[in-house]
Amino acid sequence: MQMRLSRAEYRDIVRSTEQLRPTRQCMKMLKDRFPNHSQSTLLSIFSLEYQKRTKRTISRHHAADVIEGHYQRYLNEAKARPTAPVLLEMANEVDLSPALMARLVLDRFLQDMNGEMLSKPVLNSMLKDPSLIPDQVLAKNIYQCTINDCCYGPLVDCIKHAIGEEHEVLLRDKLKERNLSFLDENKLRTMGYDKTPDIILEVPIAVEGHIVHWIESKASFGDDHSHRTYLNEQFWSYWNRFGPGLVIYWYGFIGELDCQRDRGILLKDCFPTDIVTLCHATHQQSPESTEGGQ
């Protein structure tokens, strides 16, 4: 499967996502159109694009009159068609994430029932476990929205967290297979570090002729926006503290973004196979010689 995309290939996929909704059926359509790309890569690209789209439009859905309109329409349609996936249909019609539509309508329902807004923990617990909702028809609609949304909601959050953990474990296993000595994030936190890469190598390595002191694992696709954000908020600060490093975008990235190698940040879409272990550190700072915190 192709993981490192040219910007032209990436834009072609993005154009195909513009009219899609965040449902699993739409993801199948995307996969059918781009069979040479993995489902994970396509889903990651689509999620990133849909989140951008949502940020541009979400404010209008949060207007009080719009929420009221959604809620009253739900009540009418659910009464007329109690077995239909009313909320899911409404979300797709107005191009709002099903999970976000579910949150808006549930919040409004709970206000009706209690006469006031309930706390976020109560709302979140009901979204995670719709059986807690004291209305069976609404509970079923909330559940349908949650399981059909591939970009937002408690199920997606849980899956993303698990996938992130899985790839960090994979990275540690690969390092152990190569007998490379390293400190992971948990160990670094106990040493007083608050903002660190996933892995700091105790003995640096060379990958494709570039020295690597640290490795960051990203279980996502690296597009322009996310990569620029990571550079500014994470990667350059890692470089300043620990020297040059490697970022693995497990679901691929735009090839043109791998343009900082000479400045000390290397991008890969898998664990490198051509590793050369260096005899001693070439950067004066290391976790043992620097103090915790920034």
mmCIF file of N, CA and C in Angstrom, residues 210 239 259-265:
data_model
loop_
_atom_site.group_PDB
_atom_site.id
_atom_site.type_symbol
_atom_site.label_atom_id
_atom_site.label_comp_id
_atom_site.label_asym_id
_atom_site.label_seq_id
_atom_site.Cartn_x
_atom_site.Cartn_y
_atom_site.Cartn_z
ATOM 1 N N HIS A 210 21.351 10.298 8.397
ATOM 2 C CA HIS A 210 20.961 11.391 9.292
ATOM 3 C C HIS A 210 20.959 10.899 10.735
ATOM 4 N N TRP A 239 13.871 19.147 19.091
ATOM 5 C CA TRP A 239 15.162 19.362 18.405
ATOM 6 C C TRP A 239 16.050 20.273 19.251
ATOM 7 N N CYS A 259 11.159 17.806 4.185
ATOM 8 C CA CYS A 259 12.115 18.777 3.632
ATOM 9 C C CYS A 259 12.993 19.393 4.722
ATOM 10 N N GLN A 260 12.937 18.832 5.945
ATOM 11 C CA GLN A 260 13.712 19.393 7.056
ATOM 12 C C GLN A 260 14.847 18.472 7.478
ATOM 13 N N ARG A 261 15.203 17.513 6.634
ATOM 14 C CA ARG A 261 16.243 16.540 7.015
ATOM 15 C C ARG A 261 17.562 17.216 7.367
ATOM 16 N N ASP A 262 17.970 18.190 6.558
ATOM 17 C CA ASP A 262 19.251 18.865 6.815
ATOM 18 C C ASP A 262 19.205 19.711 8.077
ATOM 19 N N ARG A 263 18.000 20.071 8.508
ATOM 20 C CA ARG A 263 17.845 20.854 9.743
ATOM 21 C C ARG A 263 17.627 19.948 10.947
ATOM 22 N N GLY A 264 17.444 18.630 10.707
ATOM 23 C CA GLY A 264 17.420 17.708 11.838
ATOM 24 C C GLY A 264 16.104 17.028 12.147
ATOM 25 N N ILE A 265 15.139 17.060 11.203
ATOM 26 C CA ILE A 265 13.884 16.334 11.424
ATOM 27 C C ILE A 265 13.583 15.482 10.198
#
